[in-house]
Tab-separated table of C-alpha atoms and ligand atoms in Angstrom:
chain	number	residue	atom	x	y	z
A	57	UNK	CA	-3.944	-1.956	-23.065
A	58	UNK	CA	-6.820	-0.132	-24.661
A	59	UNK	CA	-10.439	-0.552	-25.579
A	60	UNK	CA	-11.387	-2.715	-22.620
A	61	UNK	CA	-14.698	-2.526	-20.886
A	62	UNK	CA	-14.573	-3.152	-17.170
A	63	UNK	CA	-17.610	-3.393	-14.943
A	64	UNK	CA	-17.112	-2.233	-11.360
A	65	UNK	CA	-19.708	-3.794	-9.084
A	66	UNK	CA	-20.352	-2.948	-5.454
A	67	UNK	CA	-22.588	-4.846	-3.079
A	68	UNK	CA	-24.564	-4.030	0.044
A	69	UNK	CA	-23.786	-0.924	2.097
A	70	UNK	CA	-21.133	0.381	-0.274
A	71	UNK	CA	-23.584	3.051	-1.377
A	72	UNK	CA	-22.869	4.555	2.048
A	73	UNK	CA	-19.136	4.996	1.461
A	74	UNK	CA	-17.889	8.285	2.829
A	75	UNK	CA	-20.344	8.336	5.714
A	76	UNK	CA	-20.213	4.698	6.761
A	77	UNK	CA	-17.598	3.928	9.443
A	78	UNK	CA	-15.067	6.318	7.862
A	79	UNK	CA	-12.354	5.140	10.254
A	80	UNK	CA	-12.500	1.780	8.452
A	81	UNK	CA	-13.664	2.638	4.952
A	82	UNK	CA	-12.443	6.219	4.528
A	83	UNK	CA	-14.256	9.417	3.561
A	84	UNK	CA	-14.359	8.938	-0.189
A	85	UNK	CA	-17.854	8.393	-1.576
A	86	UNK	CA	-18.617	5.642	-4.073
A	87	UNK	CA	-19.203	8.271	-6.733
A	88	UNK	CA	-15.720	9.662	-6.066
A	89	UNK	CA	-14.225	6.172	-6.185
A	90	UNK	CA	-15.797	5.672	-9.602
A	91	UNK	CA	-14.693	9.086	-10.846
A	92	UNK	CA	-11.162	8.353	-9.623
A	93	UNK	CA	-11.093	5.169	-11.688
A	94	UNK	CA	-12.238	6.971	-14.805
A	95	UNK	CA	-9.543	9.581	-14.296
A	96	UNK	CA	-6.781	7.070	-13.589
A	97	UNK	CA	-7.654	4.757	-16.483
A	98	UNK	CA	-8.841	6.925	-19.383
A	99	UNK	CA	-8.216	4.015	-21.765
A	100	UNK	CA	-10.826	1.855	-20.020
A	101	UNK	CA	-14.569	2.111	-20.676
A	102	UNK	CA	-16.045	1.610	-17.228
A	103	UNK	CA	-19.502	0.569	-16.192
A	104	UNK	CA	-20.599	0.986	-12.598
A	105	UNK	CA	-23.227	-0.913	-10.683
A	106	UNK	CA	-24.114	-0.982	-7.002
A	107	UNK	CA	-26.905	-2.849	-5.289
A	108	UNK	CA	-27.973	-3.723	-1.791
A	109	UNK	CA	-29.445	-6.940	-3.199
A	110	UNK	CA	-27.730	-10.234	-3.847
A	111	UNK	CA	-30.026	-11.204	-6.721
A	112	UNK	CA	-29.516	-7.907	-8.525
A	113	UNK	CA	-25.751	-8.385	-8.429
A	114	UNK	CA	-26.179	-11.873	-9.869
A	115	UNK	CA	-28.543	-10.560	-12.559
A	116	UNK	CA	-26.026	-7.849	-13.477
A	117	UNK	CA	-23.185	-10.328	-13.666
A	118	UNK	CA	-25.111	-12.596	-16.044
A	119	UNK	CA	-26.174	-9.583	-18.080
A	120	UNK	CA	-22.508	-8.567	-18.367
A	121	UNK	CA	-21.558	-12.095	-19.410
A	122	UNK	CA	-24.190	-12.175	-22.142
A	123	UNK	CA	-24.260	-8.607	-23.444
A	124	UNK	CA	-22.107	-5.555	-23.842
A	125	UNK	CA	-18.686	-6.987	-24.594
A	126	UNK	CA	-17.312	-6.652	-21.078
A	127	UNK	CA	-13.756	-7.809	-20.479
A	128	UNK	CA	-13.971	-8.330	-16.761
A	129	UNK	CA	-15.425	-7.310	-13.443
A	130	UNK	CA	-13.990	-5.665	-10.344
A	131	UNK	CA	-16.246	-6.700	-7.475
A	132	UNK	CA	-16.522	-5.488	-3.921
A	133	UNK	CA	-19.253	-7.812	-2.703
A	134	UNK	CA	-19.368	-6.272	0.777
A	135	UNK	CA	-20.674	-8.666	3.416
A	136	UNK	CA	-21.945	-11.062	0.733
A	137	UNK	CA	-18.281	-11.987	0.375
A	138	UNK	CA	-18.498	-13.955	3.566
A	139	UNK	CA	-21.640	-15.984	3.065
A	140	UNK	CA	-23.232	-15.767	-0.385
A	141	UNK	CA	-22.936	-19.163	-2.013
A	142	UNK	CA	-25.387	-17.875	-4.634
A	143	UNK	CA	-22.971	-15.108	-5.633
A	144	UNK	CA	-20.074	-17.553	-5.514
A	145	UNK	CA	-21.891	-19.915	-7.871
A	146	UNK	CA	-22.786	-17.055	-10.217
A	147	UNK	CA	-19.131	-15.984	-10.449
A	148	UNK	CA	-18.206	-19.597	-11.065
A	149	UNK	CA	-20.865	-19.832	-13.792
A	150	UNK	CA	-19.465	-16.995	-15.902
A	151	UNK	CA	-16.349	-16.914	-18.025
A	152	UNK	CA	-15.764	-13.228	-17.296
A	153	UNK	CA	-12.803	-12.797	-14.969
A	154	UNK	CA	-13.883	-11.317	-11.650
A	155	UNK	CA	-11.397	-9.655	-9.305
A	156	UNK	CA	-12.470	-9.538	-5.649
A	157	UNK	CA	-11.588	-6.265	-3.946
A	158	UNK	CA	-12.015	-4.891	-0.439
A	159	UNK	CA	-11.224	-1.500	0.981
A	160	UNK	CA	-10.255	-2.996	4.321
A	161	UNK	CA	-7.973	-5.919	5.061
A	162	UNK	CA	-10.617	-8.545	5.835
A	163	UNK	CA	-7.961	-10.750	7.477
A	164	UNK	CA	-7.135	-8.104	10.060
A	165	UNK	CA	-10.670	-7.633	11.346
A	166	UNK	CA	-13.381	-9.746	12.976
A	167	UNK	CA	-13.108	-13.514	12.703
A	168	UNK	CA	-16.255	-13.794	10.523
A	169	UNK	CA	-14.652	-11.571	7.861
A	170	UNK	CA	-11.625	-13.812	7.470
A	171	UNK	CA	-13.542	-16.242	5.307
A	172	UNK	CA	-14.422	-15.286	1.737
A	173	UNK	CA	-16.639	-17.790	-0.044
A	174	UNK	CA	-16.035	-16.069	-3.402
A	175	UNK	CA	-12.205	-15.973	-3.469
A	176	UNK	CA	-11.787	-19.443	-4.892
A	177	UNK	CA	-13.821	-18.588	-7.979
A	178	UNK	CA	-12.299	-15.132	-8.489
A	179	UNK	CA	-9.329	-14.450	-10.704
A	180	UNK	CA	-7.568	-12.654	-7.857
A	181	UNK	CA	-8.115	-10.937	-4.530
A	182	UNK	CA	-7.059	-7.476	-3.363
A	183	UNK	CA	-7.786	-5.917	0.003
A	184	UNK	CA	-6.560	-3.482	2.578
A	185	UNK	CA	-5.522	-0.585	0.366
A	186	UNK	CA	-8.613	1.562	0.689
A	187	UNK	CA	-9.733	3.157	-2.570
A	188	UNK	CA	-6.478	1.975	-4.154
A	189	UNK	CA	-7.796	-1.599	-3.927
A	190	UNK	CA	-10.145	-0.799	-6.814
A	191	UNK	CA	-7.277	0.631	-8.869
A	192	UNK	CA	-5.147	-2.425	-8.181
A	193	UNK	CA	-8.107	-4.599	-9.155
A	194	UNK	CA	-8.313	-2.844	-12.523
A	195	UNK	CA	-4.564	-3.288	-12.981
A	196	UNK	CA	-4.873	-6.973	-12.184
A	197	UNK	CA	-7.690	-7.358	-14.650
A	198	UNK	CA	-5.757	-5.546	-17.366
A	199	UNK	CA	-2.918	-7.996	-16.838
A	200	UNK	CA	-5.283	-10.937	-17.215
A	201	UNK	CA	-7.081	-9.797	-20.294
A	202	UNK	CA	-6.703	-12.084	-23.213
A	203	UNK	CA	-6.049	-15.054	-20.980
A	204	UNK	CA	-9.537	-15.801	-19.652
A	205	UNK	CA	-12.086	-14.604	-22.113
A	206	UNK	CA	-15.239	-16.072	-23.569
B	450	DQA	C1	-15.683	-4.799	2.625
B	450	DQA	C2	-15.383	-5.741	3.788
B	450	DQA	C3	-16.606	-6.541	4.178
B	450	DQA	O1	-16.314	-7.392	5.266
B	450	DQA	C4	-17.721	-5.598	4.592
B	450	DQA	O2	-18.887	-6.343	4.874
B	450	DQA	C5	-17.985	-4.541	3.589
B	450	DQA	C6	-16.857	-3.893	2.930
B	450	DQA	C7	-14.488	-3.878	2.303
B	450	DQA	O3	-14.506	-3.269	1.246
B	450	DQA	O4	-13.563	-3.757	3.111
B	450	DQA	O5	-19.134	-4.154	3.359
B	450	DQA	O6	-15.968	-5.565	1.464
């Protein structure tokens, strides 16, 4: 599996990884998460994007669909996961496979986190494995490549 371009997108508050509620999200910063992916998957050409803003994530997703030859997206949408119909519709609108990932197990936390509005339009869902969730998301995407492409 070589030559693939995978875009790793992170939503609101994930810029604070490492300092934000480390008992839930760990002490690894987002930069370290991204570096870890590059190290673990040298055959993949990664792009990284984080935003606190719903619309910017949607813009980036459409940009990735239209330009750059991306093969798929690993997305931690943060809290938008639970309520952003706009993000859900954007994922549904693109042909790029999107894998939903979460550091924490959203089903083992507060009631409001148990609902993801994006899962049904994602290629797969991974959560609860900390930083490894991103790695598993990349693995999942690699397995899918060739099956759901533009
Ligand atoms: C999260 C879980 C969400 O419920 C939360 O709002 C986040 C992070 C996770 O990675 O576990 O910001 O997506």
